[in-house]
mmCIF file of C-alpha atoms in Angstrom:
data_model
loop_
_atom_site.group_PDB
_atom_site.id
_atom_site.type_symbol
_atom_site.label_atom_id
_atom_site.label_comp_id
_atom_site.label_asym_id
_atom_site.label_seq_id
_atom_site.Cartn_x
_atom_site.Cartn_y
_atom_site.Cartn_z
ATOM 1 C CA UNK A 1 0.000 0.000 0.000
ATOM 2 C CA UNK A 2 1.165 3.596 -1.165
ATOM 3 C CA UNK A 3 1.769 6.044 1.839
ATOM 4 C CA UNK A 4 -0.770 8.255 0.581
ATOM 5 C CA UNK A 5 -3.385 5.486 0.570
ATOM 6 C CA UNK A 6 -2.368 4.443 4.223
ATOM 7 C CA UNK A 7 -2.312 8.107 5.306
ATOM 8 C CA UNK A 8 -6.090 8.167 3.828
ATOM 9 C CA UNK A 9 -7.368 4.760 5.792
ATOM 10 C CA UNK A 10 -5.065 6.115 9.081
ATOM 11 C CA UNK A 11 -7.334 9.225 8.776
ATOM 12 C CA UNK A 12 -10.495 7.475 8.168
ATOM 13 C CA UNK A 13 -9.909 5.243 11.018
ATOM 14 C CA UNK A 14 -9.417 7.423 13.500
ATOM 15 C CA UNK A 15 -12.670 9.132 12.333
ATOM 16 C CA UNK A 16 -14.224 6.087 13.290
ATOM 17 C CA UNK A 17 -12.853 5.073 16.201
ATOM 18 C CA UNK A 18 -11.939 8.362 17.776
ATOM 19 C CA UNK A 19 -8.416 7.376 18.619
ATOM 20 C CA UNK A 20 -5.655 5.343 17.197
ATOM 21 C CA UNK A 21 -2.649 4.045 18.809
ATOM 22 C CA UNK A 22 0.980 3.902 16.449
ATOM 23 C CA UNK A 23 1.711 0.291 17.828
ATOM 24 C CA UNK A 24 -2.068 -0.488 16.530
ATOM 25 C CA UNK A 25 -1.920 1.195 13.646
ATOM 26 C CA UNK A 26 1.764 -0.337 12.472
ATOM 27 C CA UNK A 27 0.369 -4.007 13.346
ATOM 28 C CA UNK A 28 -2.404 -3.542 11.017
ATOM 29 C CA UNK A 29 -0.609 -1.942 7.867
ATOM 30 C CA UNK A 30 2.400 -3.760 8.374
ATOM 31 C CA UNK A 31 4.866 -1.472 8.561
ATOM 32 C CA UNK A 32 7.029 0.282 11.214
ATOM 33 C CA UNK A 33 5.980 2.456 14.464
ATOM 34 C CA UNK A 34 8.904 5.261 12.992
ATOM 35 C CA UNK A 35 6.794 4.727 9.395
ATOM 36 C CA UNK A 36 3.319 5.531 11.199
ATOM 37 C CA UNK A 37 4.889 8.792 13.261
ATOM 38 C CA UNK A 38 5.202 10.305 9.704
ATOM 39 C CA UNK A 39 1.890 9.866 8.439
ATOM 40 C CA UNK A 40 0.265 11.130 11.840
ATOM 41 C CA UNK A 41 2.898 13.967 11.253
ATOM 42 C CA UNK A 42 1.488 14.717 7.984
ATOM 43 C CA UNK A 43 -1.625 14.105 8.679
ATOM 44 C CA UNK A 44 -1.538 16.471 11.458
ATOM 45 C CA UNK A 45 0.031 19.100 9.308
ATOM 46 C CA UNK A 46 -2.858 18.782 7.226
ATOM 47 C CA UNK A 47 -5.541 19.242 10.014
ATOM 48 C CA UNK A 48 -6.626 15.860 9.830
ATOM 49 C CA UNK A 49 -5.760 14.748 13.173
ATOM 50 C CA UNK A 50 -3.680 15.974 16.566
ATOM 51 C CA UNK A 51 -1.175 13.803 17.623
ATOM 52 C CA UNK A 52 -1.427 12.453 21.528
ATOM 53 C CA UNK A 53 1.044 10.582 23.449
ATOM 54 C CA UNK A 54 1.507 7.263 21.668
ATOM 55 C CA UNK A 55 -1.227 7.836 18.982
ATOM 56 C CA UNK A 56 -3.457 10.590 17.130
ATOM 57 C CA UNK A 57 -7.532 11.804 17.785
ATOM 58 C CA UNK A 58 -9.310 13.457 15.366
ATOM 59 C CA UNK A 59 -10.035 16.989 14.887
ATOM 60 C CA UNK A 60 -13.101 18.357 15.285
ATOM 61 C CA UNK A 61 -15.402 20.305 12.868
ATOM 62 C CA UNK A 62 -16.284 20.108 8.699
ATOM 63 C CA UNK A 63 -13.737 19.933 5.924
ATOM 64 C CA UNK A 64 -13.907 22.711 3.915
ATOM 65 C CA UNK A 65 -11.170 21.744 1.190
ATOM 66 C CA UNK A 66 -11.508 20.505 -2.416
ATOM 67 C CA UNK A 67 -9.445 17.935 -4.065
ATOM 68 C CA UNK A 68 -9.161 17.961 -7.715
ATOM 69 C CA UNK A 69 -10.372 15.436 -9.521
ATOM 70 C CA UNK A 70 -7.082 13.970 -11.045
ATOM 71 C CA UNK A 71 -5.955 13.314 -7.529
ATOM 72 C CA UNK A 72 -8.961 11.707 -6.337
ATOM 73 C CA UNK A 73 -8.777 9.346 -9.353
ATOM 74 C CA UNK A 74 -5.976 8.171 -8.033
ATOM 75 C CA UNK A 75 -6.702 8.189 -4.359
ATOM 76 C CA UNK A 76 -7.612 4.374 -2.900
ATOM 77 C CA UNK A 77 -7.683 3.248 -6.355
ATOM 78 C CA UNK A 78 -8.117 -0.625 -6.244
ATOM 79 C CA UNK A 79 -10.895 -0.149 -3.520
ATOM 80 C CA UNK A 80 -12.919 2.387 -6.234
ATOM 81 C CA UNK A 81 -12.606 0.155 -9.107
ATOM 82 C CA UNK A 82 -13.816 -2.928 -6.945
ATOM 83 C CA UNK A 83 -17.029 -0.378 -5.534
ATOM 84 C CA UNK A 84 -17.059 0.451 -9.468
ATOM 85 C CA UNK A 85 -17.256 -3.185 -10.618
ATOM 86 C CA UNK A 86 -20.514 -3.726 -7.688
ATOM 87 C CA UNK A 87 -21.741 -0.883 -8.900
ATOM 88 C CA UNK A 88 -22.792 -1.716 -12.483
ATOM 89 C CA UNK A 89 -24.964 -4.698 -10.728
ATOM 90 C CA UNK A 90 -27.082 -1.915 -10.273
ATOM 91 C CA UNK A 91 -27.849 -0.674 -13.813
ATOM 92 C CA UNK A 92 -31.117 -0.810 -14.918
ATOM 93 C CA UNK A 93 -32.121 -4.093 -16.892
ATOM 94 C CA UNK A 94 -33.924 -3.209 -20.275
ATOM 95 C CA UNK A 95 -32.361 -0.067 -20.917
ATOM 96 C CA UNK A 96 -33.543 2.621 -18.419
ATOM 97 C CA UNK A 97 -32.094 5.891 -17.559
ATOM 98 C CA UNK A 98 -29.165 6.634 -14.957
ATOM 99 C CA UNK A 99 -27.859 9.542 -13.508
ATOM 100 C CA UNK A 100 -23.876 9.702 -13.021
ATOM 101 C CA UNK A 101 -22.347 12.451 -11.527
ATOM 102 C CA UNK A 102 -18.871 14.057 -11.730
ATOM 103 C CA UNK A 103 -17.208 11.496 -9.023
ATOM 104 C CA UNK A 104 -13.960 9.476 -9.135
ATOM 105 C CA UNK A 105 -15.735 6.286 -8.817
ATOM 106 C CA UNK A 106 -18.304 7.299 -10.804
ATOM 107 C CA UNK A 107 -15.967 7.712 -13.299
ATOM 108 C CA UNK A 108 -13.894 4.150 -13.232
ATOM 109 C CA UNK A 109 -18.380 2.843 -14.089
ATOM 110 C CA UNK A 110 -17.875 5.647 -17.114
ATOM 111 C CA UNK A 111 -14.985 4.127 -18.582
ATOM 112 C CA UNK A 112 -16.057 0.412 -18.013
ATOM 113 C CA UNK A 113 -19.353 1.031 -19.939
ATOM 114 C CA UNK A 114 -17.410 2.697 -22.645
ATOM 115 C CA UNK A 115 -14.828 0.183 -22.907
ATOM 116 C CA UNK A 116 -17.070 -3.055 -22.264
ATOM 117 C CA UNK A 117 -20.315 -2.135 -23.712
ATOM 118 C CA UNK A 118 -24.042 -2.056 -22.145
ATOM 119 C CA UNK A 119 -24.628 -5.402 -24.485
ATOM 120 C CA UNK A 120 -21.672 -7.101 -22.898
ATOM 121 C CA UNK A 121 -22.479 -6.327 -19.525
ATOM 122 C CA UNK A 122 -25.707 -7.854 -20.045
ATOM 123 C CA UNK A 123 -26.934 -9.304 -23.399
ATOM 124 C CA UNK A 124 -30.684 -8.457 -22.396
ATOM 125 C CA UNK A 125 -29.979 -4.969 -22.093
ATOM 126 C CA UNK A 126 -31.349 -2.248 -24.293
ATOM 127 C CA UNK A 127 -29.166 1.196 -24.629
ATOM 128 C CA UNK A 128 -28.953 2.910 -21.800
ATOM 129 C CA UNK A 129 -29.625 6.777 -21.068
ATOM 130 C CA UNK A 130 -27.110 8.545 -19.083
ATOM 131 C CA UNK A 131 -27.728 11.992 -17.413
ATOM 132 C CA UNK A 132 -24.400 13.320 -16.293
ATOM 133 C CA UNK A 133 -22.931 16.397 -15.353
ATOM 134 C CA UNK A 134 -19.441 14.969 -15.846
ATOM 135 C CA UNK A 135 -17.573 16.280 -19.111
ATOM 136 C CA UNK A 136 -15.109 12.954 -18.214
ATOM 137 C CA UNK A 137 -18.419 10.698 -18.469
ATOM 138 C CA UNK A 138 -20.037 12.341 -21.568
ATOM 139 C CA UNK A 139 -17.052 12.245 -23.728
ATOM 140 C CA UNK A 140 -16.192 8.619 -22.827
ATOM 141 C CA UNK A 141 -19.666 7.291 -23.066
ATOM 142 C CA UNK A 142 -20.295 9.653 -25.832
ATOM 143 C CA UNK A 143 -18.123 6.921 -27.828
ATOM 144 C CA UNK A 144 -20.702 3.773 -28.131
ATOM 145 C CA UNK A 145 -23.848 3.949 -29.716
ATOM 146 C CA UNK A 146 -24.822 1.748 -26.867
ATOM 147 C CA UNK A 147 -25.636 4.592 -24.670
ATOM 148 C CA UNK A 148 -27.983 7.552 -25.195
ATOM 149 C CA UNK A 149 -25.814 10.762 -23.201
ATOM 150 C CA UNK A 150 -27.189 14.280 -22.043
ATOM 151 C CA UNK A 151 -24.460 16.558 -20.772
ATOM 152 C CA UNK A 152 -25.779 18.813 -17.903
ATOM 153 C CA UNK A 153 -25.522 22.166 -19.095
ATOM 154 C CA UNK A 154 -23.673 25.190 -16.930
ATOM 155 C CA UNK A 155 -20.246 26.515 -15.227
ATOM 156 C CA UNK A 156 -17.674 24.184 -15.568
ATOM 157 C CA UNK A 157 -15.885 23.897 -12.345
ATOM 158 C CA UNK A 158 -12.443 23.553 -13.082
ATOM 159 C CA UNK A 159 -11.720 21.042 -10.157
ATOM 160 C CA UNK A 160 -14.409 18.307 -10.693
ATOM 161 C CA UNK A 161 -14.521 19.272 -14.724
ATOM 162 C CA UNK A 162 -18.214 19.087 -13.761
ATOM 163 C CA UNK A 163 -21.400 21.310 -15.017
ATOM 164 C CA UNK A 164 -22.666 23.370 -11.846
ATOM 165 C CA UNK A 165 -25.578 26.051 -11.417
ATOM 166 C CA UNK A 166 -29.048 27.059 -12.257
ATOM 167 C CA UNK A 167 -29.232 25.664 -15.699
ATOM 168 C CA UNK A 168 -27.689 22.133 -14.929
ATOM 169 C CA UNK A 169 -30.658 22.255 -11.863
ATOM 170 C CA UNK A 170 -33.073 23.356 -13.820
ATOM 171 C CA UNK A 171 -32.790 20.758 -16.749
ATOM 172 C CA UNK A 172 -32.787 17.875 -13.930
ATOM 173 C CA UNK A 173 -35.886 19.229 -12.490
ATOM 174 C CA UNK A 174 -37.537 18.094 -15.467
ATOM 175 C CA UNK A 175 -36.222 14.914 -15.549
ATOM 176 C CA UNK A 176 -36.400 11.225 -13.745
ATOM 177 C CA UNK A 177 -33.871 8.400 -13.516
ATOM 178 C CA UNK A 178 -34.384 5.164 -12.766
ATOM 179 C CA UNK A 179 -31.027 4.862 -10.443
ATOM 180 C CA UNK A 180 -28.796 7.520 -9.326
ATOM 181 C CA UNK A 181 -25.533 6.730 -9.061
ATOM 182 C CA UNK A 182 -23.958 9.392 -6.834
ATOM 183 C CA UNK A 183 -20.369 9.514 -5.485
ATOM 184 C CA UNK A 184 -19.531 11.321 -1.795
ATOM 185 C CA UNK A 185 -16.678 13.164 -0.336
ATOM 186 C CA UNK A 186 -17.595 12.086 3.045
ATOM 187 C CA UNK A 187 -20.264 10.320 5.442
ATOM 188 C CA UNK A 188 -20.971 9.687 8.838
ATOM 189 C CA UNK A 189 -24.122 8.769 10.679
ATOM 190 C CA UNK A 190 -25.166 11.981 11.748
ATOM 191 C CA UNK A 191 -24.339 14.160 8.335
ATOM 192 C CA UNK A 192 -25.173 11.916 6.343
ATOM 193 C CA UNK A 193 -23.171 12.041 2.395
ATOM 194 C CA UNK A 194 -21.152 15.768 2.547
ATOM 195 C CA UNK A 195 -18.813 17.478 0.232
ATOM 196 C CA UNK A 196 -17.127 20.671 0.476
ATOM 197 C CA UNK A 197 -18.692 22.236 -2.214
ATOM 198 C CA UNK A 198 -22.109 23.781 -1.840
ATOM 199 C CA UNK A 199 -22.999 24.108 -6.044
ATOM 200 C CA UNK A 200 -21.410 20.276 -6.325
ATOM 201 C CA UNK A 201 -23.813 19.541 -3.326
ATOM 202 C CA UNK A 202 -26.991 20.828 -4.971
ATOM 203 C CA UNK A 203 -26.321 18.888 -8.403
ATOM 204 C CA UNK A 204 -25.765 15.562 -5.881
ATOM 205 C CA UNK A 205 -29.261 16.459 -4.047
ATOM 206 C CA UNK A 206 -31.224 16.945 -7.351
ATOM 207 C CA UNK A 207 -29.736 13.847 -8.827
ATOM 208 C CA UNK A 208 -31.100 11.587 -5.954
ATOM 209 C CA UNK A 209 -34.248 13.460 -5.662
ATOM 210 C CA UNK A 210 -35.002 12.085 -9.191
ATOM 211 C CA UNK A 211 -34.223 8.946 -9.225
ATOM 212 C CA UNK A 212 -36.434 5.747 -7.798
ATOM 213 C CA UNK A 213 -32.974 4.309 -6.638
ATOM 214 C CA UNK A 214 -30.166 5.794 -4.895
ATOM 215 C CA UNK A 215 -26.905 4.051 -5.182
ATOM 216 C CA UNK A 216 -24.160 6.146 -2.831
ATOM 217 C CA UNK A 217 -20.263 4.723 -3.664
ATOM 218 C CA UNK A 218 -17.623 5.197 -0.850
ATOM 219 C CA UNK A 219 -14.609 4.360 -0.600
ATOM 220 C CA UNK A 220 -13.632 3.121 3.244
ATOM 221 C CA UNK A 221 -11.053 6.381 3.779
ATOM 222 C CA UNK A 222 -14.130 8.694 3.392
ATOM 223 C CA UNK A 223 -16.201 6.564 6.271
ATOM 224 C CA UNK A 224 -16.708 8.709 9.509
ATOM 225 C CA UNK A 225 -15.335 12.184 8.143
ATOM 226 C CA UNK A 226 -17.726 14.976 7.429
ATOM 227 C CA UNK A 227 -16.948 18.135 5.130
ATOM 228 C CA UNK A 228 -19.031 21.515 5.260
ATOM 229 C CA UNK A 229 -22.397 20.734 3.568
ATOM 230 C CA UNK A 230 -24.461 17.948 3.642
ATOM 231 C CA UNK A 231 -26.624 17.022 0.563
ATOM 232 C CA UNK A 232 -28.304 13.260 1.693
ATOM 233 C CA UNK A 233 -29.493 11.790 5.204
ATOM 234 C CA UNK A 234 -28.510 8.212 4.939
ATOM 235 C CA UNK A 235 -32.181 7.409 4.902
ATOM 236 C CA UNK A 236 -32.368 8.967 1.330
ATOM 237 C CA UNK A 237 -29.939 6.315 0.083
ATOM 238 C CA UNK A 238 -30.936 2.990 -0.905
ATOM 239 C CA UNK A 239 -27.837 1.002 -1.149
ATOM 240 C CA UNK A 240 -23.685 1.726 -0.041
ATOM 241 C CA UNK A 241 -21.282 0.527 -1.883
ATOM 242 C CA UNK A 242 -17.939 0.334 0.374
ATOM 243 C CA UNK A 243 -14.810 -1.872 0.415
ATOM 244 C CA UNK A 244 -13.570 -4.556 2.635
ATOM 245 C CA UNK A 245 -11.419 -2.093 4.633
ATOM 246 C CA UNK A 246 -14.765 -0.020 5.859
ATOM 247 C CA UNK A 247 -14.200 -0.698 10.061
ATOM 248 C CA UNK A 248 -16.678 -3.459 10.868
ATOM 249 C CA UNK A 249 -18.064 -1.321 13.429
ATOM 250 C CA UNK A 250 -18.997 1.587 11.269
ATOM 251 C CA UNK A 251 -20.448 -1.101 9.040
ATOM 252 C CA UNK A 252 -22.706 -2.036 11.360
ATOM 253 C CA UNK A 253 -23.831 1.495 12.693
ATOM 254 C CA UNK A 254 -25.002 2.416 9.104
ATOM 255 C CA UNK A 255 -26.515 -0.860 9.095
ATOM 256 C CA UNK A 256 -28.397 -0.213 12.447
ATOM 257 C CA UNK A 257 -29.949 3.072 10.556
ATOM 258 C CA UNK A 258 -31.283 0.808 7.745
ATOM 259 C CA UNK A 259 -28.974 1.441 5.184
ATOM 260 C CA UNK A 260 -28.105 -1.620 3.007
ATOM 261 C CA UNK A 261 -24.140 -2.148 3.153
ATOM 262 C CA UNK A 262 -22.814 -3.587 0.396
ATOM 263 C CA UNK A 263 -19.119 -4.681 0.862
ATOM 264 C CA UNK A 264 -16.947 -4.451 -3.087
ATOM 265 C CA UNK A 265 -13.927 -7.097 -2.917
ATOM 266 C CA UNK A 266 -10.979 -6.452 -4.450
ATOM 267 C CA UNK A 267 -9.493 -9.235 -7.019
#
């Protein structure tokens, strides 16, 4: 595992759990106590965390910061493209219409549909219509005839290359989607799915509100971290899609609020 991937899970952890312990924390990734000092040193630097006598708690109050989308790509990479491959379990048999929004994950489903093909993924499939307000998505699905695309219109925002703003809300309050596929910065019990981006937050919100079936896709390192604005309760989500290194424990909080939990495996 990449430092920058372990720094993401150390951070999501203690999230979770409220504190973390080096001597824990180097057991479980498998790598030195000196090795584990750094990343709570960076990860203090950052904000993330405060460092305590023989571990690290978490800071308190919302993320207000907004990765680009190239990094996030490449952020926890093997655990997105096994949420990605549970993810198109979800598409709509017999065509149907999806929404997909400007996500990282969401992305990885773009470029499988557009390199496998709707027919492949399922033979009984009609073409599919895809509602995104991703310029990644539209110009990769744009490529098959297999799929039917509508580009939100509005600002581009240069960090997510994704439509924002009155017109892109507008055009979605006329339509409806069958599932929504919608990608998070962030979630814990109490906020719910957040991102740090109010305009990003609204597209998210009229996405789900849309659609007869919600399908929020996680990555573990986002699990028990909140940024500033919330856009879903978890009871406006039908399905999570997570990885195998989502804590147990958090697992089975959103569980207790009714959420169904599904758990991607990596190859």
């Amino acid at each position: 595992m990449k430092s920058a991937e372990r720094q993401r899970q150390i951070a999501s952890l203690v999230a979770v759990h409220g504190r973390v312990t080096v001597i824990g924390l180097a057991s479980q990734f498998g790598v030195t106590a000196e090795t584990i000092r750094r990343d709570l040193a960076r990860l203090e630097s950052q904000g993330v965390l405060y460092r305590v006598h023989g571990g690290a708690v978490p800071t308190r109050g919302y993320r207000t910061e907004n990765t680009p989308i190239e990094q996030r790509r490449l952020a926890a990479s093997e655990s997105k493209k096994a949420i990605r491959t549970a993810a198109l379990d979800y598409l709509p048999q017999g065509g149907g219409t999806i929404f997909l929004d400007a996500g990282s994950t969401t992305g990885l489903m773009a470029e499988h549909i557009a390199t496998t093909g709707v027919a492949e993924l399922d033979r009984a499939r009609e073409p599919l219509k895809v509602v995104t307000n991703s310029l990644h998505n539209a110009a990769l699905l744009a490529q098959t005839t297999q799929c039917d695309v509508q580009l939100l219109g509005g600002q581009v925002r240069s960090s997510s290359k994704a439509t924002i703003g009155d017109v892109a809300l507008r055009t979605l309050g006329g339509l409806r989607g069958d599932v929504a596929f919608i990608g998070t910065n962030a979630l814990t019990v109490e906020h719910g799915l957040s991102t740090p981006d109010n305009h990003e937050a609204a597209l998210k919100r009229a996405m789900l509100v849309h659609a007869k079936k919600v399908i929020a896709l996680c990555d573990s390192t986002k699990l028990g971290i909140d940024y500033l604005v919330s856009f879903a309760t978890l009871s406006e989500v039908d399905v999570l899609i997570t990885d195998q290194y989502a804590p147990p424990s958090f697992v089975r909080s959103l569980s207790d609020e009714g959420l169904d939990v599904v758990i991607a495996q990596g190859d």
